[in-house]
Amino acid sequence: MIHDSLIRERLVTGDKTASDVTRDISRPILNQPTSAWKIGFTLSVVFLAIFVVSLFYTLWTGIGVWNINKSVMWGWDITNFVFWVGIGHAGTLISAVLLLFRQKWRMSINRSAEAMTIFAVVCAAMFPVFHMGRVWVGYWALPLPNAFGSLWVNFNSPLLWDVFAISTYFSVSLLFWYIGLIPDIATIRDKVKTKTSKFWYGLFSMGWTGSTRSWARYELVSLILAGLSTPLVLSVHTIVSTDFATSVIPGWHTTIFPPYFVAGAIFSGFGMVATLLIVARKVMNYENYITIGHLEAMSKIIMVTGSIVGIAYITEFFIAWYSGVEYEQYAFTNRMFGPYWWAYWSMMSCNLLAPQVFWMKWARTTPWFIFTMSIVVNVGMWFERFVIIVTSLHRDYLPSSWVMYSGSLTEIGLFLGTFGIFFTCFFLFAKFLPVINMAEVKSILRNRE
Amino acid sequence: MGILDKNLSLRNRNKILVGVWEDEDALIHAAEVLVHKGINIHDIYTPYPVHGLDRIIGVKRSRLARVAFLCGTTGLILMISMIYYMYVVDWPINVGNKPVRFTPSWIPVMFEGTVLCTAFGMGFFFFWRNRLLHGVKNDLLDDRQTDDRMIVAIETTESMNQSEVIEMMKSNGAVETREYVNGVQTVI
């Protein structure tokens, strides 16, 4: 028999009914944009403009406007690529892995996390694409028959695996997100008044009526997509890590990279989800949907994955020492005490030490504090990629090839600019689509056991 | 049998008796009672998935999982053939004089291709079977069926005692009952 749970805390507070959910979640879509939205959107567009200018300068003049040099051939760009791909992992993790584990708290946050995934992957894709230099021949990375003889792409190369992994991840995440959106777009379609809105929401809801037959298939498809996306998420960051791990650069060729990168990706992804949702719940008055319970659950995941990443850092050191390989040992000592010590220690303190505060219940349940911590996590994870890339490359086997590297103004502009892309997309999403999955939230209003 | 589920359209049907519910538990109970009395429920429209309703009204288990498996197998075969052709048949690359044949380095691309074909193949059949297409006119029985109301649709037959069915719906928690003929609804 179905009955209400006496011990489990409610996932949605405030005694909401189904129509309250529709009203609350569709309010930003049906009403005029608020001034908070306008300010945020304008700021994002300013950053987007920085991206466009930096990109134009790069394309017009050439990759030489970046400070990458001989031996540090991957600098800010690949750091940013891995940073954004990592952020893009939480969305599918929340919707897929937590769906398989029947974690119902995911329902209030999965929509915005999936949107974040898609926008983050778009940002990530910018960097390897433009790092190619001649972006107009970027399609050479695809296995297409070409006019230059029977030359095909190299299936032994992790860089090619990346092409397949990232494009598959992006398309499957988009499909997953869109299928999940259809019932909610239908709800909006039946609420909007103007002819234009009715047309667009009608077009994208594709005639959804909420028939029991459709729901049964919808749930089955969601489950199978979740089952597919789970190994997909793991494969994507594993493949990103093999970009490094299959090389023979000291500091890179370690077998621990795949699990370590996946944990790091989940860590940074949840960091970004927390950053976005703590602001969104405040600005859009969604405190009853994204409750302290949700924030606490996310904080716990941040703490666990942060600790996993920390153990990976320490294991790398141990193995470098234990291997007895001089170059490997030097690479790691150089990370800690070399010229980039500040980057290394920023990474260590942000990723390993800082999240340990979440052992305290106060820290896990105080929104402003979690917000601060989420920023710390994002900074830390950017430094992690910077440390891995730059400290491993800047001192080659020959001391005569030793160089220093710092990002040029254009590289910094491109990085800041991707925040413009990300937030512009996110603000548009928050204005035109429901940021919380209404249909799923309606199904958990009663605290069933 | 066609792929498109014809049950999803309400056009060219006999008179439909419509019952409106506002409570999930009452709806499940009412559906059970109606089916138990031998009434064939055409469909139930809900704003969110109500578990168990599909089994009560006799919707067969979807075969989309099998479709997904077939799409996945097709994807895997496609990827293996593609890599084999490019890498072994058309332009073998000599890497340290090693024999050119299947290596574990093919696996990532094979895996990604399989996932891509499974997801999009299944997605395509999901849209098709569910009559989901840009521009499809939606057959709504109630403006609030995507908001908070749950609608039961019973297609009438000649042998059906309509007033008895309506009475049964009312006594089992329906807040409103209507009849639907060729797109026009009247409250009864």
XYZ file of C-alpha atoms in Angstrom:
637
model
C 0.000 0.000 0.000
C 1.153 3.508 -0.782
C 1.430 5.828 2.201
C 3.197 8.998 3.140
C 6.610 8.673 4.721
C 6.798 9.613 8.375
C 10.545 9.749 8.718
C 11.922 10.920 5.394
C 12.081 14.687 4.954
C 10.043 16.144 2.130
C 11.889 16.807 -1.104
C 9.658 19.756 -1.934
C 8.643 21.960 0.984
C 5.877 24.505 1.401
C 2.928 22.107 0.813
C 2.897 22.732 -2.907
C 0.180 21.386 -5.163
C 0.662 20.476 -8.816
C -0.787 23.789 -9.970
C 1.501 25.689 -7.565
C 4.450 23.954 -9.212
C 3.290 25.005 -12.672
C 2.692 28.573 -11.494
C 6.001 28.942 -9.638
C 8.228 27.367 -12.259
C 6.623 29.023 -15.274
C 6.517 32.479 -13.684
C 9.818 33.700 -15.201
C 8.673 32.489 -18.627
C 5.213 34.006 -18.564
C 6.209 37.339 -17.027
C 8.463 40.137 -18.182
C 12.148 39.659 -17.306
C 13.109 40.979 -13.867
C 15.807 43.599 -13.396
C 18.125 40.947 -11.873
C 17.791 38.964 -15.093
C 18.430 42.034 -17.233
C 21.576 42.990 -15.320
C 22.900 39.419 -15.382
C 22.169 38.997 -19.057
C 23.823 42.296 -19.994
C 26.959 41.367 -18.039
C 27.065 37.991 -19.774
C 26.774 39.627 -23.169
C 29.697 41.915 -22.266
C 31.815 38.837 -21.538
C 30.556 37.240 -24.743
C 31.811 40.318 -26.580
C 35.247 39.833 -24.968
C 35.217 36.305 -26.380
C 34.297 37.486 -29.854
C 37.026 40.154 -29.867
C 39.699 37.746 -28.573
C 38.684 35.108 -31.046
C 38.665 37.534 -33.929
C 42.165 38.722 -32.997
C 43.370 35.113 -32.754
C 41.936 34.164 -36.125
C 43.033 37.386 -37.838
C 46.618 37.337 -36.584
C 47.228 33.678 -35.850
C 47.855 31.408 -32.892
C 51.076 33.361 -32.231
C 49.010 35.828 -30.183
C 48.843 33.125 -27.520
C 51.916 32.698 -25.350
C 52.228 28.980 -26.015
C 55.791 28.172 -26.998
C 58.156 25.355 -27.728
C 57.699 22.753 -25.009
C 54.636 24.476 -23.451
C 52.513 23.857 -26.525
C 49.382 23.362 -24.461
C 48.716 26.305 -22.191
C 45.575 28.091 -21.109
C 43.579 26.749 -24.023
C 43.766 23.061 -23.163
C 43.551 23.942 -19.457
C 40.271 25.696 -20.231
C 39.112 22.837 -22.423
C 39.564 20.274 -19.656
C 38.094 22.719 -17.118
C 34.870 23.144 -19.110
C 34.562 19.488 -20.078
C 34.888 18.638 -16.408
C 32.086 21.034 -15.511
C 30.013 19.429 -18.215
C 30.020 16.139 -16.356
C 27.743 16.896 -13.443
C 24.603 17.346 -15.532
C 24.558 13.909 -17.042
C 25.798 12.443 -13.812
C 22.887 13.956 -11.909
C 20.296 12.918 -14.463
C 21.709 9.528 -15.406
C 23.596 8.039 -12.482
C 21.236 9.406 -9.845
C 18.256 8.189 -11.905
C 19.695 4.678 -11.972
C 20.243 4.840 -8.222
C 16.649 6.097 -7.753
C 17.802 9.279 -6.019
C 14.682 11.408 -6.178
C 16.358 14.583 -4.945
C 17.897 14.890 -8.389
C 14.501 15.900 -9.822
C 14.674 19.564 -8.789
C 18.166 20.083 -10.109
C 18.593 17.784 -13.103
C 17.147 20.145 -15.719
C 19.492 23.040 -14.970
C 22.433 20.694 -14.498
C 21.807 19.155 -17.925
C 21.524 22.605 -19.474
C 24.794 23.484 -17.791
C 26.363 20.355 -19.309
C 25.389 21.345 -22.800
C 26.586 24.934 -22.470
C 29.827 23.837 -20.797
C 30.583 21.371 -23.602
C 29.998 24.155 -26.138
C 32.531 26.315 -24.246
C 34.959 23.402 -24.026
C 34.761 22.645 -27.738
C 35.912 26.186 -28.587
C 39.435 25.566 -27.314
C 40.665 22.471 -29.203
C 38.835 23.679 -32.316
C 40.612 27.045 -32.367
C 43.875 25.580 -31.101
C 44.039 23.772 -34.439
C 45.000 27.128 -35.917
C 43.364 26.624 -39.258
C 39.870 26.164 -37.963
C 38.347 26.149 -41.436
C 39.875 22.721 -42.035
C 38.658 21.419 -38.683
C 36.578 18.801 -40.468
C 39.838 16.941 -41.169
C 39.430 15.521 -37.677
C 36.452 13.520 -38.934
C 36.813 10.221 -40.779
C 35.755 11.584 -44.154
C 36.900 10.452 -47.582
C 39.146 13.238 -48.784
C 40.740 14.603 -51.869
C 44.354 14.249 -50.682
C 44.760 10.535 -51.247
C 43.495 7.669 -49.152
C 44.473 9.199 -45.878
C 42.271 8.482 -42.872
C 42.247 9.635 -39.287
C 44.396 7.774 -36.753
C 42.281 5.465 -34.627
C 45.231 4.890 -32.282
C 45.186 8.503 -31.179
C 43.381 9.657 -28.039
C 42.869 13.013 -29.745
C 40.637 11.279 -32.279
C 38.866 9.376 -29.509
C 38.178 12.802 -28.035
C 36.506 13.958 -31.245
C 34.145 10.990 -31.071
C 33.663 11.136 -27.301
C 32.903 14.840 -27.009
C 30.603 14.947 -30.038
C 28.703 11.851 -28.877
C 28.478 13.213 -25.361
C 27.162 16.535 -26.595
C 24.546 15.020 -28.920
C 23.322 12.375 -26.485
C 23.103 14.914 -23.645
C 21.145 17.236 -25.908
C 18.724 14.444 -26.828
C 18.307 13.441 -23.181
C 17.682 17.049 -22.202
C 15.192 17.641 -25.000
C 13.169 14.473 -24.375
C 12.970 15.479 -20.714
C 11.817 18.966 -21.714
C 8.927 17.925 -24.000
C 6.237 17.479 -21.289
C 7.246 20.765 -19.660
C 7.234 22.649 -22.950
C 3.708 21.278 -23.424
C 2.738 22.690 -20.030
C 4.078 26.103 -21.037
C 2.298 25.790 -24.421
C -1.009 25.447 -22.588
C -0.249 28.481 -20.390
C 1.119 31.132 -22.753
C -1.234 33.681 -24.225
C 0.454 35.301 -27.231
C 0.281 33.800 -30.696
C 4.063 33.757 -31.211
C 4.671 31.969 -27.909
C 1.917 29.483 -28.642
C 3.513 28.758 -31.996
C 7.038 28.197 -30.675
C 6.106 26.189 -27.596
C 3.635 24.246 -29.732
C 6.330 23.500 -32.261
C 8.768 22.148 -29.695
C 6.241 20.254 -27.589
C 5.422 18.229 -30.714
C 1.825 17.539 -29.816
C 2.494 16.098 -26.344
C -0.760 15.342 -24.491
C 0.415 13.414 -21.432
C -1.174 10.164 -22.528
C -0.451 7.172 -20.308
C 0.974 5.363 -23.332
C 3.387 8.227 -23.973
C 4.418 8.425 -20.325
C 5.145 4.698 -20.182
C 7.436 4.956 -23.204
C 8.919 8.225 -21.950
C 9.948 6.597 -18.696
C 11.429 3.600 -20.476
C 13.396 5.812 -22.852
C 14.668 7.934 -19.947
C 15.837 4.819 -18.169
C 17.648 3.420 -21.214
C 19.205 6.805 -21.986
C 20.358 6.988 -18.367
C 21.867 3.525 -18.686
C 23.669 4.608 -21.848
C 24.795 7.961 -20.506
C 26.369 6.542 -17.365
C 29.214 4.687 -19.146
C 29.296 7.571 -21.620
C 30.077 10.116 -18.886
C 32.799 7.869 -17.542
C 34.214 7.271 -21.017
C 34.393 10.942 -21.957
C 36.628 12.075 -19.152
C 38.586 8.835 -19.287
C 39.352 9.635 -22.900
C 40.236 13.234 -22.040
C 42.660 11.866 -19.468
C 44.250 9.557 -22.038
C 45.159 12.645 -24.075
C 47.742 13.038 -21.338
C 48.221 9.530 -19.982
C 49.245 7.886 -23.265
C 52.121 10.323 -23.749
C 55.641 9.825 -22.363
C 55.816 13.133 -20.537
C 56.822 12.781 -16.864
C 53.813 13.845 -14.798
C 51.417 12.756 -17.514
C 51.985 9.073 -18.184
C 50.315 7.712 -15.111
C 47.693 4.963 -15.087
C 45.747 6.681 -12.305
C 44.610 9.444 -14.673
C 41.243 8.015 -15.838
C 39.583 7.523 -12.414
C 41.298 10.639 -11.081
C 39.996 12.781 -13.954
C 36.477 11.363 -13.666
C 36.354 12.122 -9.924
C 37.750 15.601 -10.616
C 35.114 16.186 -13.283
C 32.272 15.262 -10.945
C 33.840 17.452 -8.265
C 34.100 20.522 -10.500
C 30.710 19.842 -12.091
C 28.971 19.817 -8.739
C 30.923 22.949 -7.822
C 29.423 24.749 -10.798
C 25.917 23.318 -10.217
C 26.063 24.636 -6.654
C 27.261 28.060 -7.866
C 24.377 28.354 -10.316
C 21.607 26.887 -8.211
C 22.318 28.826 -5.033
C 21.955 32.034 -7.040
C 18.957 30.749 -9.019
C 17.007 29.585 -5.970
C 17.459 32.977 -4.352
C 16.745 35.144 -7.387
C 13.853 33.052 -8.683
C 12.410 32.210 -5.245
C 12.832 28.446 -5.635
C 13.786 27.793 -2.014
C 10.949 25.297 -1.671
C 12.148 23.269 -4.634
C 15.909 23.476 -4.225
C 15.949 23.002 -0.495
C 18.740 22.953 2.051
C 18.497 19.161 1.729
C 19.542 19.408 -1.917
C 22.449 21.689 -1.078
C 23.537 19.352 1.690
C 23.491 16.340 -0.647
C 25.575 18.250 -3.200
C 28.028 19.356 -0.521
C 28.515 15.741 0.503
C 29.295 14.747 -3.082
C 31.720 17.672 -3.365
C 33.467 16.535 -0.205
C 33.717 12.894 -1.268
C 34.933 13.589 -4.798
C 37.329 16.282 -3.496
C 38.840 13.708 -1.168
C 39.126 11.163 -3.998
C 40.965 13.749 -6.069
C 43.183 14.507 -3.064
C 44.073 10.838 -2.659
C 44.914 10.740 -6.369
C 47.345 13.681 -5.930
C 49.052 11.921 -3.069
C 49.140 8.574 -4.895
C 50.825 10.229 -7.882
C 53.556 11.454 -5.592
C 54.014 8.128 -3.934
C 54.237 6.329 -7.280
C 56.711 8.898 -8.628
C 58.956 8.215 -5.650
C 58.355 4.458 -5.683
C 59.002 4.127 -9.430
C 62.606 5.222 -8.928
C 62.448 7.122 -12.208
C 64.503 10.260 -11.867
C 62.526 12.329 -14.385
C 59.218 11.372 -12.813
C 60.508 12.277 -9.340
C 61.821 15.604 -10.593
C 58.544 16.463 -12.319
C 56.635 16.083 -9.084
C 59.176 17.834 -6.864
C 59.202 20.654 -9.390
C 55.417 20.904 -9.162
C 55.575 21.306 -5.430
C 58.624 23.528 -4.989
C 59.450 24.760 -8.520
C 58.541 28.107 -10.050
C 54.859 27.151 -10.232
C 54.580 26.241 -6.540
C 51.793 28.819 -6.090
C 49.592 27.046 -8.649
C 50.262 23.689 -7.046
C 49.488 24.823 -3.524
C 46.356 26.691 -4.695
C 45.174 23.436 -6.213
C 45.953 21.417 -3.098
C 44.269 23.831 -0.718
C 41.187 24.419 -2.867
C 40.545 20.811 -3.853
C 41.770 18.675 -1.001
C 41.758 20.806 2.137
C 38.894 23.269 1.617
C 36.092 20.717 0.964
C 36.893 18.991 4.259
C 34.880 21.717 6.026
C 31.807 19.906 4.728
C 32.264 17.354 7.508
C 30.504 20.016 9.611
C 26.742 20.148 9.272
C 26.749 23.938 9.537
C 28.947 24.184 6.446
C 26.694 21.836 4.459
C 23.521 23.712 5.292
C 24.535 27.368 4.943
C 23.853 28.576 1.387
C 26.255 31.545 1.322
C 29.039 29.358 2.623
C 28.387 26.592 0.074
C 28.358 29.274 -2.608
C 31.778 30.541 -1.498
C 33.077 26.993 -1.385
C 31.741 26.268 -4.867
C 33.781 29.180 -6.215
C 36.839 27.858 -4.360
C 36.254 24.441 -5.983
C 36.001 25.973 -9.451
C 39.212 27.932 -8.935
C 40.968 24.855 -7.565
C 39.951 22.678 -10.470
C 41.153 25.243 -12.989
C 44.506 25.249 -11.218
C 44.595 21.455 -11.262
C 44.522 21.419 -15.053
C 47.007 24.299 -15.207
C 49.385 22.416 -12.907
C 49.079 19.168 -14.861
C 49.657 20.859 -18.207
C 52.122 23.671 -17.563
C 54.354 22.216 -14.844
C 54.774 18.990 -16.801
C 55.690 20.790 -20.013
C 57.775 23.761 -18.957
C 60.850 21.753 -18.019
C 61.715 19.383 -20.819
C 64.283 16.575 -20.562
C 66.996 19.011 -21.716
C 67.578 21.973 -19.374
C 68.355 24.060 -22.471
C 64.652 23.705 -23.389
C 63.370 24.972 -20.059
C 60.915 27.852 -20.425
C 58.348 29.746 -18.405
C 54.809 30.280 -19.534
C 51.996 32.660 -18.656
C 48.760 33.316 -20.504
C 48.650 36.277 -22.884
C 45.893 38.865 -22.752
C 44.144 37.127 -25.645
C 44.222 33.772 -23.865
C 42.810 35.351 -20.722
C 40.184 37.086 -22.857
C 39.152 33.810 -24.444
C 38.821 32.155 -21.057
C 36.764 34.980 -19.551
C 34.806 35.081 -22.783
C 33.691 31.480 -22.435
C 31.973 32.514 -19.205
C 30.123 34.958 -21.444
C 28.983 32.138 -23.739
C 28.056 29.970 -20.769
C 26.064 32.568 -18.854
C 24.400 34.091 -21.927
C 23.084 30.616 -22.797
C 22.097 29.999 -19.186
C 20.199 33.277 -18.842
C 18.328 32.643 -22.096
C 17.512 29.143 -20.867
C 16.211 30.525 -17.564
C 13.987 32.982 -19.404
C 12.484 30.706 -22.034
C 12.472 27.210 -20.531
C 11.488 25.869 -17.107
C 14.672 25.491 -15.041
C 13.083 22.823 -12.865
C 11.527 19.669 -14.279
C 7.869 20.387 -13.468
C 6.483 16.984 -14.451
C 8.964 15.059 -12.327
C 8.668 17.420 -9.360
C 4.882 17.017 -9.442
C 5.334 13.280 -9.066
C 7.293 13.667 -5.813
C 5.072 16.232 -4.088
C 3.704 13.517 -1.875
C 6.324 11.930 0.270
C 5.718 8.338 -0.794
C 7.430 5.249 0.471
C 1.378 -3.091 -37.620
C 2.587 0.429 -38.205
C 5.130 2.082 -35.941
C 2.910 5.082 -35.207
C 0.595 4.435 -32.253
C -2.855 5.287 -33.676
C -4.388 5.286 -30.196
C -2.784 8.657 -29.557
C -5.045 10.517 -31.963
C -8.613 11.385 -30.997
C -9.785 12.062 -34.532
C -12.421 9.862 -36.243
C -13.547 8.307 -32.999
C -16.971 7.577 -31.546
C -18.292 9.758 -28.784
C -15.781 9.918 -25.906
C -16.825 10.173 -22.265
C -14.424 12.379 -20.362
C -13.868 12.284 -16.604
C -11.710 14.801 -14.781
C -9.820 13.917 -11.587
C -7.695 16.055 -9.324
C -6.289 13.411 -7.029
C -3.844 10.726 -8.069
C -4.972 8.085 -5.579
C -8.655 8.555 -6.416
C -7.801 8.288 -10.102
C -5.926 5.006 -9.683
C -8.783 3.587 -7.631
C -11.388 4.765 -10.157
C -9.420 3.309 -13.081
C -9.273 -0.037 -11.297
C -13.012 0.024 -10.597
C -13.885 0.945 -14.193
C -11.641 -1.723 -15.686
C -12.981 -4.253 -13.203
C -16.510 -3.506 -14.418
C -15.377 -4.349 -17.945
C -15.218 -0.802 -19.256
C -12.484 -0.256 -21.802
C -10.582 2.921 -20.901
C -9.196 4.416 -24.085
C -6.509 6.505 -22.413
C -5.702 8.562 -19.338
C -3.948 11.929 -19.644
C -1.863 13.058 -16.700
C 0.461 16.020 -16.133
C 3.141 13.718 -14.698
C 3.856 9.992 -14.911
C 1.494 8.093 -12.602
C 3.042 4.698 -12.051
C 0.883 1.654 -12.621
C -1.804 3.338 -14.729
C -0.472 1.801 -17.933
C -0.864 -1.690 -16.534
C -4.365 -0.970 -15.215
C -5.690 0.199 -18.579
C -3.887 -2.612 -20.378
C -1.097 -0.805 -22.243
C 1.384 -3.419 -23.416
C 4.979 -3.158 -22.304
C 6.889 -1.045 -24.787
C 9.345 -2.784 -27.082
C 11.632 0.251 -27.280
C 14.286 -1.592 -25.275
C 14.579 -4.164 -28.058
C 14.722 -1.378 -30.622
C 17.545 0.179 -28.609
C 19.433 -3.122 -28.617
C 19.043 -3.495 -32.375
C 20.201 0.082 -32.970
C 23.180 -0.497 -30.698
C 24.175 -3.661 -32.540
C 23.857 -1.857 -35.864
C 26.042 0.965 -34.528
C 28.702 -1.448 -33.299
C 28.819 -3.309 -36.622
C 28.974 -0.012 -38.511
C 31.867 1.259 -36.415
C 33.861 -1.973 -36.660
C 33.358 -2.057 -40.435
C 34.330 1.600 -40.747
C 37.559 1.269 -38.790
C 38.421 -2.041 -40.435
C 37.969 -0.598 -43.898
C 39.941 2.583 -43.218
C 42.657 1.073 -41.113
C 43.192 -2.410 -42.493
C 41.826 -2.514 -46.041
C 42.255 0.943 -47.514
C 45.353 2.461 -45.915
C 47.204 0.289 -43.412
C 49.619 2.353 -41.313
C 52.864 0.687 -40.416
C 53.436 1.202 -36.693
C 56.715 -0.417 -35.680
C 56.064 -3.211 -38.192
C 53.268 -4.586 -36.064
C 50.565 -6.574 -37.875
C 47.584 -4.439 -38.890
C 44.563 -5.934 -37.152
C 42.065 -5.281 -34.390
C 43.683 -3.528 -31.422
C 42.218 -2.277 -28.134
C 42.763 1.253 -29.399
C 39.692 0.753 -31.588
C 37.457 0.293 -28.580
C 36.831 3.951 -27.619
C 35.603 4.887 -31.094
C 33.540 1.687 -31.335
C 31.962 2.383 -27.981
C 31.106 6.007 -28.727
C 29.606 5.060 -32.097
C 27.498 2.360 -30.494
C 26.139 4.741 -27.863
C 25.397 7.377 -30.491
C 23.469 4.957 -32.715
C 21.557 3.462 -29.783
C 20.506 6.820 -28.371
C 19.476 8.404 -31.646
C 17.948 5.235 -33.117
C 15.841 4.750 -30.030
C 15.032 8.455 -29.854
C 13.848 8.405 -33.451
C 11.527 5.444 -32.858
C 10.329 6.995 -29.589
C 9.237 10.139 -31.422
C 7.678 8.178 -34.247
C 5.774 5.689 -32.101
C 4.590 8.466 -29.805
C 3.320 10.668 -32.624
C 5.741 13.399 -31.592
C 6.590 15.586 -34.515
C 7.068 19.311 -34.972
C 3.745 20.811 -35.992
C 1.513 17.938 -34.860
C -1.804 19.297 -33.625
C -2.333 18.257 -30.037
C -5.611 16.588 -29.116
C -6.198 18.116 -25.709
C -9.327 17.191 -23.782
C -8.648 19.798 -21.112
C -6.454 22.892 -20.942
C -5.171 21.799 -17.578
C -4.238 18.223 -18.421
C -0.591 19.293 -18.620
C -0.947 21.340 -15.440
C -2.731 19.600 -12.564
C -5.724 17.681 -13.876
C -5.988 14.038 -14.826
C -8.334 13.095 -17.616
C -9.882 9.708 -18.277
C -11.140 9.117 -21.813
C -13.587 6.287 -22.479
C -14.626 5.644 -26.078
C -18.293 4.680 -26.245
C -19.572 1.514 -27.863
C -23.116 0.669 -28.854
C -23.568 -1.798 -26.024
C -22.321 0.663 -23.389
C -24.700 2.078 -20.825
C -23.347 5.629 -20.912
C -25.252 7.073 -17.985
C -24.053 4.207 -15.789
C -20.431 4.840 -16.751
C -20.812 8.542 -15.970
C -22.392 7.739 -12.647
C -19.509 5.385 -11.857
C -16.960 8.072 -12.676
C -18.763 10.602 -10.463
C -19.055 8.238 -7.542
C -15.345 7.419 -7.768
C -14.025 10.932 -7.445
C -14.428 12.582 -10.861
C -14.802 16.319 -10.294
C -16.301 16.858 -13.726
C -17.687 14.698 -16.528
C -18.142 15.624 -20.160
C -18.792 14.131 -23.523
C -16.580 14.737 -26.521
C -17.916 14.445 -30.037
C -15.805 15.506 -33.041
C -13.787 18.016 -31.073
C -16.746 19.576 -29.248
C -17.204 19.028 -25.511
C -20.351 19.363 -23.424
C -20.508 19.077 -19.660
C -22.909 16.375 -18.489
